[in-house]
Short mmCIF file of C-alpha atoms and ligand atoms in Angstrom, two decimals:
data_model
loop_
_atom_site.label_atom_id
_atom_site.label_comp_id
_atom_site.label_asym_id
_atom_site.label_seq_id
_atom_site.Cartn_x
_atom_site.Cartn_y
_atom_site.Cartn_z
CA MET A 1 0.00 0.00 0.00
CA SER A 2 1.36 3.45 -0.75
CA VAL A 3 0.65 6.36 1.55
CA ALA A 4 -0.88 9.63 0.33
CA ARG A 5 1.55 12.16 1.79
CA GLU A 6 -1.11 14.78 2.46
CA GLN A 7 -2.83 12.23 4.73
CA LEU A 8 0.33 11.89 6.81
CA VAL A 9 0.57 13.89 10.03
CA VAL A 10 3.55 14.06 12.38
CA MET A 11 2.35 14.72 15.94
CA LYS A 12 4.89 15.81 18.57
CA PHE A 13 3.97 15.68 22.25
CA GLY A 14 6.15 17.65 24.68
CA GLY A 15 7.18 16.72 28.22
CA THR A 16 3.99 17.92 29.91
CA SER A 17 1.89 16.02 27.34
CA VAL A 18 3.50 12.75 28.52
CA GLU A 19 4.21 13.74 32.14
CA ASP A 20 2.16 10.93 33.71
CA ALA A 21 -0.26 8.11 32.85
CA LYS A 22 -3.20 10.53 32.58
CA ALA A 23 -1.37 12.79 30.15
CA MET A 24 -0.27 9.78 28.06
CA GLY A 25 -3.95 8.69 27.99
CA ARG A 26 -4.94 12.16 26.67
CA THR A 27 -2.24 11.84 24.03
CA ALA A 28 -3.65 8.49 22.91
CA ALA A 29 -7.14 10.02 22.61
CA ILE A 30 -5.80 12.89 20.46
CA VAL A 31 -3.96 10.51 18.14
CA GLY A 32 -7.08 8.29 17.98
CA GLY A 33 -9.08 11.33 16.87
CA ARG A 34 -6.71 11.96 13.97
CA ARG A 35 -6.81 8.32 12.87
CA LYS A 36 -10.62 8.34 12.95
CA LYS A 37 -10.47 11.17 10.43
CA GLY A 38 -8.56 8.84 8.11
CA LEU A 39 -5.12 10.35 8.74
CA GLU A 40 -1.91 8.32 9.05
CA THR A 41 -0.06 9.25 12.24
CA ILE A 42 3.58 9.31 13.28
CA VAL A 43 4.27 10.34 16.85
CA VAL A 44 7.36 12.00 18.33
CA VAL A 45 7.54 12.29 22.13
CA SER A 46 9.73 14.16 24.57
CA ALA A 47 10.95 12.65 27.82
CA MET A 48 8.40 12.83 30.65
CA ALA A 49 8.34 16.37 32.13
CA LYS A 50 11.54 17.31 34.07
CA VAL A 51 13.26 13.98 33.29
CA THR A 52 15.88 15.61 31.03
CA ASP A 53 16.85 18.05 33.80
CA GLN A 54 17.13 15.18 36.28
CA LEU A 55 19.26 13.07 33.94
CA LEU A 56 21.58 16.06 33.46
CA ALA A 57 21.77 16.44 37.24
CA ALA A 58 22.62 12.73 37.58
CA ALA A 59 25.32 13.05 34.92
CA ALA A 60 26.77 16.14 36.64
CA ALA A 61 26.78 14.37 40.03
CA ALA A 62 28.57 11.36 38.54
CA GLY A 63 31.04 13.69 36.80
CA ARG A 64 31.90 15.15 40.24
CA GLY A 65 32.51 11.63 41.50
CA ASP A 66 29.27 11.66 43.54
CA LYS A 67 28.19 8.13 42.69
CA ALA A 68 25.60 7.93 45.49
CA GLY A 69 23.93 11.16 44.37
CA ALA A 70 23.77 10.02 40.74
CA MET A 71 22.39 6.60 41.67
CA ALA A 72 19.74 8.15 43.92
CA ILE A 73 18.43 10.28 41.03
CA SER A 74 18.41 7.26 38.74
CA ALA A 75 16.52 5.17 41.34
CA ARG A 76 13.83 7.86 41.66
CA LEU A 77 13.48 8.00 37.88
CA ARG A 78 13.22 4.19 37.69
CA ASN A 79 10.36 4.28 40.21
CA ARG A 80 8.58 7.08 38.40
CA HIS A 81 8.72 5.23 35.07
CA THR A 82 7.66 1.85 36.44
CA ASP A 83 4.85 3.44 38.50
CA THR A 84 3.59 5.28 35.42
CA ALA A 85 3.74 2.12 33.32
CA THR A 86 1.81 0.19 36.00
CA GLU A 87 -0.96 2.78 35.95
CA LEU A 88 -0.90 3.14 32.18
CA LEU A 89 -0.92 -0.45 30.96
CA ASP A 90 -2.95 -3.61 31.46
CA ALA A 91 -1.21 -6.51 33.21
CA ALA A 92 -0.08 -8.30 30.05
CA ARG A 93 1.34 -5.20 28.39
CA PHE A 94 3.03 -4.11 31.63
CA ALA A 95 4.63 -7.55 31.95
CA ALA A 96 5.90 -7.24 28.37
CA LEU A 97 7.33 -3.73 28.89
CA GLU A 98 8.73 -3.94 32.43
CA PRO A 99 11.91 -5.87 31.50
CA ALA A 100 12.70 -3.26 28.82
CA ILE A 101 12.36 -0.42 31.36
CA HIS A 102 14.69 -2.21 33.78
CA MET A 103 17.11 -3.00 30.99
CA GLU A 104 17.34 0.72 30.13
CA PHE A 105 17.82 1.71 33.77
CA ASP A 106 20.43 -1.00 34.33
CA ALA A 107 22.36 0.40 31.36
CA LEU A 108 21.97 3.94 32.75
CA ASP A 109 23.25 2.84 36.17
CA ASP A 110 26.28 1.13 34.63
CA LEU A 111 27.02 4.28 32.70
CA LEU A 112 26.68 6.56 35.76
CA ARG A 113 28.95 4.26 37.78
CA GLY A 114 31.51 4.43 34.98
CA ILE A 115 31.39 8.24 34.85
CA ALA A 116 31.71 8.46 38.65
CA ALA A 117 34.72 6.10 38.62
CA VAL A 118 36.52 8.24 36.03
CA GLY A 119 35.23 11.47 37.60
CA GLU A 120 34.90 13.12 34.23
CA LEU A 121 31.87 13.88 32.11
CA THR A 122 32.40 14.48 28.39
CA ALA A 123 29.81 16.01 26.06
CA ARG A 124 29.55 12.66 24.31
CA THR A 125 28.79 10.78 27.54
CA SER A 126 26.37 13.47 28.67
CA ASP A 127 24.36 12.95 25.46
CA LEU A 128 24.23 9.22 26.13
CA VAL A 129 22.96 9.76 29.70
CA VAL A 130 20.32 12.26 28.68
CA SER A 131 19.07 10.08 25.79
CA PHE A 132 17.46 7.67 28.27
CA GLY A 133 14.57 10.09 28.86
CA GLU A 134 13.21 9.89 25.32
CA ARG A 135 14.17 6.22 24.94
CA LEU A 136 11.94 5.37 27.91
CA SER A 137 9.01 7.68 27.21
CA SER A 138 8.74 6.52 23.59
CA ARG A 139 8.63 2.85 24.62
CA MET A 140 5.89 3.56 27.16
CA VAL A 141 3.78 5.66 24.81
CA ALA A 142 4.09 3.03 22.04
CA ALA A 143 2.78 0.36 24.44
CA ALA A 144 -0.09 2.63 25.49
CA PHE A 145 -1.01 3.27 21.85
CA ASP A 146 -1.05 -0.46 21.21
CA GLN A 147 -3.45 -0.88 24.13
CA HIS A 148 -5.70 1.88 22.78
CA GLY A 149 -6.04 0.16 19.40
CA LEU A 150 -3.78 2.66 17.64
CA SER A 151 -1.31 0.01 16.45
CA GLY A 152 1.55 1.77 18.24
CA VAL A 153 5.03 0.53 17.44
CA HIS A 154 8.26 1.78 18.97
CA VAL A 155 11.02 3.00 16.66
CA ASP A 156 14.39 3.91 18.19
CA ALA A 157 14.86 7.44 16.82
CA ARG A 158 18.61 6.84 16.74
CA THR A 159 18.19 4.51 13.76
CA CYS A 160 16.72 7.38 11.68
CA ILE A 161 17.92 10.74 12.99
CA ILE A 162 21.48 10.74 11.66
CA THR A 163 23.60 13.68 12.81
CA ASP A 164 27.17 14.90 12.92
CA ALA A 165 29.25 14.38 16.09
CA ASN A 166 28.69 17.85 17.58
CA TYR A 167 27.53 16.49 20.94
CA GLY A 168 24.91 18.54 22.76
CA LYS A 169 23.83 20.35 19.60
CA ALA A 170 24.28 17.86 16.81
CA VAL A 171 23.50 18.88 13.24
CA PRO A 172 21.06 16.55 11.43
CA GLN A 173 22.06 15.11 8.06
CA GLY A 174 18.95 15.60 5.88
CA GLY A 175 19.69 13.10 3.10
CA ALA A 176 20.65 10.25 5.43
CA ILE A 177 17.58 10.89 7.59
CA GLU A 178 15.25 10.77 4.60
CA ALA A 179 16.76 7.44 3.51
CA LYS A 180 16.47 5.91 6.99
CA LEU A 181 12.86 7.09 7.40
CA ALA A 182 12.02 5.50 4.05
CA GLU A 183 13.68 2.27 5.20
CA PHE A 184 12.40 1.97 8.78
CA VAL A 185 9.32 4.17 9.24
CA LEU A 186 7.46 4.28 5.93
CA PRO A 187 6.89 0.50 5.76
CA LEU A 188 5.22 0.66 9.20
CA ILE A 189 2.88 3.42 8.09
CA GLU A 190 2.05 1.47 4.96
CA VAL A 191 0.67 -1.35 7.09
CA GLY A 192 -1.39 1.04 9.22
CA LYS A 193 0.90 1.28 12.29
CA THR A 194 1.57 4.41 14.37
CA PRO A 195 5.36 4.65 14.73
CA VAL A 196 6.35 6.26 18.05
CA MET A 197 9.82 7.82 18.24
CA GLY A 198 11.66 9.73 20.94
CA GLY A 199 12.45 13.31 19.97
CA PHE A 200 15.74 15.11 20.71
CA ILE A 201 18.00 12.06 20.20
CA GLY A 202 19.95 10.89 17.21
CA SER A 203 23.16 9.13 16.32
CA THR A 204 26.20 9.56 14.15
CA VAL A 205 26.67 7.27 11.14
CA GLU A 206 28.95 5.21 13.39
CA GLY A 207 26.04 4.70 15.81
CA ILE A 208 27.17 7.01 18.62
CA THR A 209 24.27 8.67 20.45
CA THR A 210 23.85 12.44 20.02
CA THR A 211 21.24 15.07 20.95
CA LEU A 212 19.86 18.04 19.02
CA GLY A 213 19.99 20.57 21.89
CA ARG A 214 17.47 21.44 24.60
CA GLY A 215 13.89 21.57 23.38
CA GLY A 216 15.01 19.53 20.35
CA SER A 217 12.00 17.22 20.11
CA ASP A 218 10.20 19.88 18.05
CA TYR A 219 13.13 19.72 15.67
CA THR A 220 12.85 15.92 15.40
CA ALA A 221 9.18 16.28 14.48
CA ALA A 222 10.06 18.75 11.74
CA LEU A 223 12.86 16.50 10.43
CA VAL A 224 10.51 13.52 10.32
CA GLY A 225 7.75 15.62 8.70
CA GLY A 226 10.20 17.04 6.16
CA GLY A 227 11.84 13.66 5.48
CA LEU A 228 8.51 11.95 4.83
CA HIS A 229 6.96 14.94 3.00
CA ALA A 230 4.10 14.87 5.49
CA GLY A 231 0.91 16.88 5.00
CA ALA A 232 1.17 18.57 8.42
CA ILE A 233 3.32 18.80 11.55
CA GLU A 234 1.54 19.26 14.87
CA ILE A 235 3.40 20.46 17.98
CA TRP A 236 1.22 19.51 20.99
CA THR A 237 2.14 21.39 24.17
CA ASP A 238 0.63 22.89 27.34
CA VAL A 239 -0.68 26.22 25.97
CA ASN A 240 -3.34 27.00 23.35
CA GLY A 241 -0.78 27.88 20.68
CA ILE A 242 1.73 30.64 20.07
CA MET A 243 0.58 33.44 22.34
CA THR A 244 1.23 37.18 22.11
CA THR A 245 3.84 36.64 24.82
CA ASP A 246 4.80 34.01 27.40
CA PRO A 247 1.58 33.45 29.39
CA ARG A 248 3.73 32.82 32.46
CA ILE A 249 4.63 36.52 32.34
CA VAL A 250 1.31 37.86 31.05
CA PRO A 251 -1.54 35.47 31.92
CA GLU A 252 -3.90 37.47 29.63
CA ALA A 253 -1.70 36.86 26.58
CA LEU A 254 -3.80 36.09 23.50
CA ARG A 255 -3.52 33.15 21.15
CA VAL A 256 -2.19 34.13 17.73
CA LYS A 257 -4.41 32.36 15.20
CA SER A 258 -1.92 32.41 12.35
CA ILE A 259 1.66 33.51 11.93
CA SER A 260 4.22 33.29 9.13
CA PHE A 261 7.17 30.89 9.09
CA GLU A 262 9.48 33.89 9.20
CA GLU A 263 7.79 35.47 12.23
CA ALA A 264 7.69 32.14 14.07
CA ALA A 265 11.38 31.54 13.37
CA GLU A 266 12.34 34.98 14.78
CA LEU A 267 10.22 34.39 17.85
CA ALA A 268 11.62 30.95 18.51
CA TYR A 269 15.17 32.15 18.06
CA PHE A 270 14.68 35.11 20.37
CA GLY A 271 13.36 33.13 23.28
CA ALA A 272 9.74 31.96 22.83
CA LYS A 273 10.27 28.50 24.29
CA VAL A 274 7.07 27.17 22.73
CA LEU A 275 8.96 26.25 19.54
CA HIS A 276 12.56 25.13 19.02
CA PRO A 277 14.30 27.68 16.73
CA ALA A 278 15.33 25.13 14.10
CA THR A 279 11.84 23.62 13.77
CA ILE A 280 10.63 25.82 11.02
CA LEU A 281 13.32 25.24 8.39
CA PRO A 282 12.56 21.63 7.35
CA ALA A 283 8.88 22.59 7.18
CA VAL A 284 9.54 25.71 5.08
CA GLN A 285 11.73 23.79 2.67
CA LYS A 286 8.88 21.39 1.93
CA SER A 287 6.01 23.91 2.47
CA ILE A 288 4.49 21.82 5.23
CA PRO A 289 2.11 23.72 7.53
CA VAL A 290 2.99 23.56 11.23
CA TRP A 291 0.34 23.75 13.96
CA VAL A 292 0.92 24.49 17.66
CA LEU A 293 -1.83 22.90 19.75
CA ASN A 294 -2.77 22.28 23.39
CA SER A 295 -2.89 18.64 24.54
CA ARG A 296 -4.91 19.69 27.61
CA ASN A 297 -7.46 21.51 25.46
CA ALA A 298 -7.48 19.59 22.19
CA GLU A 299 -10.63 21.32 20.93
CA ASN A 300 -8.86 24.67 20.68
CA GLU A 301 -7.85 25.44 17.10
CA GLY A 302 -4.27 26.46 18.05
CA THR A 303 -1.85 28.46 15.91
CA LYS A 304 -1.24 27.77 12.25
CA ILE A 305 2.22 28.62 10.90
CA THR A 306 2.13 29.20 7.16
CA ALA A 307 4.29 30.53 4.34
CA VAL A 308 2.60 33.92 4.07
CA ALA A 309 1.48 36.08 6.99
CA PRO A 310 -2.08 37.29 6.73
CA HIS A 311 -2.34 41.06 7.05
CA CYS A 312 -2.61 42.27 10.64
CA ARG A 313 -3.92 45.65 11.78
CA SER A 314 -1.46 45.73 14.70
CA PRO A 315 2.27 46.19 14.06
CA PHE A 316 3.34 43.27 16.26
CA LYS A 317 2.25 39.67 16.62
CA CYS A 318 4.36 38.69 19.62
CA ILE A 319 6.86 39.74 22.25
CA ALA A 320 9.68 37.30 23.11
CA ALA A 321 12.31 37.57 25.82
CA LYS A 322 15.63 35.77 26.01
CA LYS A 323 17.51 35.80 29.30
CA LYS A 324 21.00 34.73 30.40
CA LEU A 325 22.81 36.93 27.89
CA THR A 326 26.08 38.79 28.28
CA ILE A 327 27.13 42.03 26.61
CA ILE A 328 30.78 42.21 25.57
CA ASP A 329 32.09 45.75 24.94
CA ILE A 330 35.23 45.80 22.83
CA VAL A 331 37.02 49.13 22.68
CA ALA A 332 39.95 49.55 20.34
CA SER A 333 42.39 52.36 19.75
CA ARG A 334 41.73 54.26 16.49
CA MET A 335 44.72 52.56 14.95
CA LEU A 336 43.25 49.16 15.51
CA MET A 337 39.85 50.06 14.12
CA SER A 338 41.06 49.28 10.66
CA HIS A 339 40.74 46.74 7.91
CA GLY A 340 40.73 43.19 9.29
CA TYR A 341 39.84 44.24 12.83
CA LEU A 342 36.26 42.94 12.84
CA LYS A 343 37.47 39.73 11.29
CA ALA A 344 39.96 39.28 14.12
CA VAL A 345 37.18 39.74 16.69
CA PHE A 346 34.81 37.33 14.97
CA ASP A 347 37.58 34.77 14.45
CA VAL A 348 37.94 34.53 18.23
CA LEU A 349 34.18 34.05 18.66
CA ASP A 350 34.17 31.49 15.87
CA ARG A 351 36.94 29.46 17.49
CA TYR A 352 34.80 29.14 20.63
CA LYS A 353 31.61 28.44 18.61
CA CYS A 354 30.12 31.48 20.34
CA VAL A 355 26.81 32.62 18.83
CA VAL A 356 26.24 36.38 18.63
CA ASP A 357 22.67 37.69 18.84
CA MET A 358 23.16 41.42 18.37
CA VAL A 359 25.98 43.71 17.29
CA SER A 360 26.31 47.48 17.46
CA THR A 361 29.34 49.53 16.57
CA SER A 362 30.72 53.03 16.94
CA GLU A 363 33.96 54.34 15.55
CA VAL A 364 36.12 52.74 18.20
CA SER A 365 33.92 50.21 19.92
CA ILE A 366 31.86 47.13 19.22
CA SER A 367 29.19 45.79 21.54
CA LEU A 368 28.11 42.19 21.13
CA THR A 369 25.58 40.07 22.93
CA VAL A 370 26.26 36.39 23.43
CA ASP A 371 24.67 33.52 25.33
CA SER A 372 26.29 33.28 28.74
CA ASN A 373 28.56 30.25 28.78
CA GLU A 374 31.39 28.88 30.83
CA ARG A 375 34.01 29.70 28.18
CA LEU A 376 33.35 33.46 28.28
CA PRO A 377 36.38 34.22 30.50
CA GLU A 378 38.65 32.49 27.94
CA ILE A 379 36.98 34.41 25.09
CA VAL A 380 37.47 37.71 26.91
CA GLU A 381 41.10 36.84 27.59
CA GLU A 382 41.72 36.21 23.88
CA LEU A 383 39.91 39.36 22.80
CA SER A 384 41.93 41.36 25.34
CA LYS A 385 44.99 40.68 23.21
CA ILE A 386 43.56 42.97 20.50
CA ALA A 387 41.45 45.50 22.45
CA ASP A 388 40.11 46.62 25.82
CA VAL A 389 37.26 44.30 26.73
CA LYS A 390 34.48 44.60 29.30
CA MET A 391 31.82 42.03 30.04
CA GLU A 392 28.39 42.61 31.58
CA GLY A 393 26.25 39.60 32.50
CA ASN A 394 22.60 39.12 33.57
CA LYS A 395 21.24 40.81 30.46
CA ALA A 396 18.11 40.00 28.49
CA LEU A 397 16.92 40.65 24.98
CA ILE A 398 13.37 41.73 24.27
CA CYS A 399 12.25 41.01 20.72
CA MET A 400 9.05 42.42 19.21
CA VAL A 401 8.04 40.48 16.10
CA GLY A 402 5.60 41.30 13.32
CA GLU A 403 5.58 41.54 9.54
CA ASP A 404 3.58 44.74 9.72
CA ILE A 405 6.18 46.80 11.58
CA ARG A 406 7.29 48.27 8.26
CA GLY A 407 3.80 49.56 7.53
CA HIS A 408 3.64 51.66 10.72
CA ASN A 409 5.44 54.93 11.30
CA GLY A 410 6.68 56.02 14.70
CA ILE A 411 6.74 52.48 16.10
CA ALA A 412 10.16 52.81 17.74
CA GLY A 413 8.93 55.87 19.65
CA GLN A 414 5.93 53.94 20.97
CA VAL A 415 8.07 50.96 21.98
CA PHE A 416 10.61 53.01 23.89
CA SER A 417 8.04 55.17 25.61
CA ALA A 418 6.37 51.94 26.84
CA VAL A 419 9.67 51.00 28.52
CA SER A 420 10.85 54.51 29.41
CA HIS A 421 11.30 53.45 33.05
CA VAL A 422 13.77 50.71 32.06
CA ASN A 423 17.46 51.09 31.21
CA VAL A 424 17.81 50.14 27.51
CA ARG A 425 21.34 49.20 26.40
CA MET A 426 21.49 48.17 22.74
CA ILE A 427 18.84 48.55 20.06
CA SER A 428 18.47 46.82 16.73
CA GLN A 429 15.89 46.58 14.00
CA GLY A 430 16.61 43.39 12.08
CA ALA A 431 17.43 43.62 8.39
CA SER A 432 14.33 41.53 7.72
CA GLU A 433 12.29 44.39 9.22
CA ILE A 434 10.12 41.95 11.09
CA ASN A 435 11.72 42.36 14.46
CA MET A 436 12.69 45.18 16.76
CA SER A 437 15.00 44.16 19.60
CA PHE A 438 16.74 45.75 22.53
CA MET A 439 18.79 44.72 25.55
CA ILE A 440 17.82 45.36 29.16
CA ASP A 441 18.76 44.04 32.59
CA GLU A 442 17.39 40.57 33.31
CA GLU A 443 15.54 41.80 36.40
CA ASP A 444 13.49 44.25 34.27
CA VAL A 445 12.14 41.63 31.83
CA GLU A 446 8.77 40.89 33.44
CA GLU A 447 7.94 44.55 33.95
CA ALA A 448 9.00 45.53 30.41
CA VAL A 449 7.07 42.70 28.76
CA ARG A 450 3.91 43.53 30.73
CA SER A 451 4.16 47.19 29.84
CA LEU A 452 4.75 46.48 26.13
CA HIS A 453 1.89 44.00 26.08
CA ARG A 454 -0.48 46.54 27.65
CA ASN A 455 0.52 49.10 25.05
CA PHE A 456 0.44 47.00 21.91
CA PHE A 457 -2.32 44.48 22.56
CA ALA A 458 -5.01 46.72 24.05
CA ASP A 459 -6.99 46.70 20.81
CA PRO A 460 -6.03 43.47 19.03
CA ASP A 461 -7.05 42.60 15.48
CA ALA A 462 -9.75 39.91 15.82
CA ALA A 463 -8.75 38.35 12.50
CA ILE A 464 -5.31 37.43 13.89
CA PHE A 465 -5.72 37.15 17.67
CA ASP A 466 -8.18 35.08 19.66
CA VAL A 467 -10.04 38.06 21.07
CA GLU A 468 -13.08 35.92 21.90
CA ALA A 469 -11.06 34.14 24.62
CA ARG A 470 -10.28 37.48 26.26
CA VAL A 471 -13.92 38.52 26.14
CA ALA A 472 -14.97 35.14 27.58
CA ALA A 473 -12.44 35.45 30.41
CA GLY A 474 -13.43 39.08 31.07
CA THR A 475 -9.80 40.23 31.04
CA THR A 476 -7.88 42.96 29.28
CA ALA A 477 -4.27 43.25 28.10
P1 ADP B 1 6.94 21.29 25.57
O1 ADP B 1 7.44 20.54 26.75
O2 ADP B 1 5.56 20.90 25.17
O3 ADP B 1 7.90 21.31 24.42
P2 ADP B 1 7.81 23.94 26.34
O4 ADP B 1 7.88 24.14 27.82
O5 ADP B 1 9.08 23.68 25.61
O6 ADP B 1 6.75 22.79 26.07
O7 ADP B 1 7.09 25.19 25.65
C1 ADP B 1 5.82 25.61 26.10
C2 ADP B 1 5.97 26.80 27.02
O8 ADP B 1 6.53 27.89 26.27
C3 ADP B 1 4.67 27.36 27.54
O9 ADP B 1 4.24 26.70 28.70
C4 ADP B 1 5.00 28.84 27.78
O10 ADP B 1 5.25 29.12 29.14
C5 ADP B 1 6.29 29.07 27.01
N1 ADP B 1 6.19 30.21 26.08
C6 ADP B 1 7.10 31.21 25.97
N2 ADP B 1 6.72 32.11 25.07
C7 ADP B 1 5.54 31.69 24.56
C8 ADP B 1 4.64 32.20 23.57
N3 ADP B 1 4.88 33.34 22.90
N4 ADP B 1 3.52 31.49 23.31
C9 ADP B 1 3.27 30.34 23.97
N5 ADP B 1 4.06 29.82 24.92
C10 ADP B 1 5.20 30.47 25.21
N1 LIG B 2 13.56 16.44 26.57
C1 LIG B 2 14.36 17.43 25.89
C2 LIG B 2 14.47 18.68 26.74
O1 LIG B 2 13.88 18.77 27.81
C3 LIG B 2 13.86 17.74 24.51
C4 LIG B 2 12.45 18.30 24.43
O2 LIG B 2 11.69 18.16 25.37
O3 LIG B 2 12.12 18.87 23.39
O4 LIG B 2 15.17 19.59 26.37
MG1 MG B 3 9.69 22.39 24.06
#
C-alpha cells in the first residue's frame, strides 16, 4: 500500500503532554481522533516532564565523582517510570514492557557508575545519559497506543535521525535521515501502524548517540515531517498555541491564530520556548504547515504557521524575551579600528563556537551580545589581546516580532516610551524588518514585557488574535 503524503501527520507531544499516565492517555485520545479522520499518524515524544533536567543532574553528580547522588536520582526515575507504566498499561502489556524499562535503567546505572569512577563527564557521555529520557518515554507511549487500538510501534529514533558528532547540539544530516525514514518508518505506516519515536535524540553514522539541543523534540518532528513529505506537523504542548507573549509573564496573553514561518522563526530564536528555533526550516523547505496545539485543550484550534502572513492591523504579533545573555564591549584604539579588525574579533568568537545575537558599533567600539557560557572568561582573555574588553552579565533581549512593523510609522517611539522606566542598552531593528530588539537588565524583563503587552495588545485585530477568549475570560491586556 502506498501512503498519500497529504494524509500523513507528524504529531509531537512535549514533556507535559507525557508527564504521567493521565497525560499519556490524553495523548492516545488525540492521536485516535486523527486516525478516525482517516489520517496516518507518526508520533514523536519528549521525555516525561523534568526527566531531562534530572538526567543532566545525575550526569553532573557522577562527573563530580558523587556516585551515590547520581544513583539516587536514577533510582527515583526508575520508580517514576515503572509506577507510570503500571498505571498506564494492562497486566499483560506491563509484563511485556517492564523488563525493557529495567534493561534501560540497568544500562543507565552502569554508565553513571563508569562516569563516577573516572570522575569526568564528556559532552559525548552526557548525550548518552540524557538520551534515556526519550528512549523510555517513547517505549511507554508506544505500548499505550497499542493498548488503545492505535497500532503503536516503537522505533528507536537513533536509527533514523542521523547527525554529525557535535555532541549537545548535533546537526542533522537531511539526506541520510530521509533514507532511513524510508527504510524503517514508511513501511510501518504502509501497514497502518503508528510509529512512536523519541524526539531530541539521534546518532552519528557510526552509531554514537547524540542530541539536538534542549527543546530539540520539536526539531525531530520537523525532520521527520520534512523527510517523509508529510501533510502537516503538529506540535502539541501545554498552551493554546503561540501566544502574544509568554503566558507565564502575562496570563492574559492572546492566542495568535496564524503567523508566518518567518515570524515564528524569529520568535523561537529570540526566546519563545514554545517552539525550538530550528523547527521551522525543514517545514519551510517542503512547504508543510505547522500547527501548535494544546494537549490539555485539544478542541482549541491552536496556531497555524504558514508561508505567508495574513495582514494584521497591529504592528506586532508577539513579544519574546531571552535571558542569560552577556554584553561584551570591545574598545579599540583608532589605529586598531582598521581593515581586518572585525574579522579578528569574529575569528575569536568562531573558534569558541560562540553565537552572537546582536551587534552594534561606533567608531572605536563594538558591543556584542552572546549567550552566557562557561568559556566566556577564555573568550574575553583572547579578545583582550587585540582590544580593551568589558563584560556585563545578567542581560536579556526583548524582541518584538511582526511583519507589519514596516507599515507603521513612529513604532520605535511607541516601543521606547512603553519601557521609558527601564534602562535600555542596545537597540536593533533586524534587516528583515520583522523584528525590533533591545537589551535590558534581566531583572526588568517581566515589567518591560507587561508594559509592552499593555501598550500594543489593548486593541487586538480579531482576524489574527483570539479576542473571543479574552472577552470570555473578562480580562484585558
Ligand atoms: P513542551 O514541553 O511541550 O515542548 P515547552 O515548555 O518547551 O513545552 O514550551 C511551552 C511553554 O513555552 C509554555 O508553557 C509557555 O510558558 C512558554 N512560552 C514562551 N513564550 C511563549 C509564547 N509566545 N507562546 C506560547 N508559549 C510560550
Ligand atoms: N527532553 C528534551 C528537553 O527537555 C527535549 C524536548 O523536550 O524537546 O530539552
Ligand atoms: Mg519544548
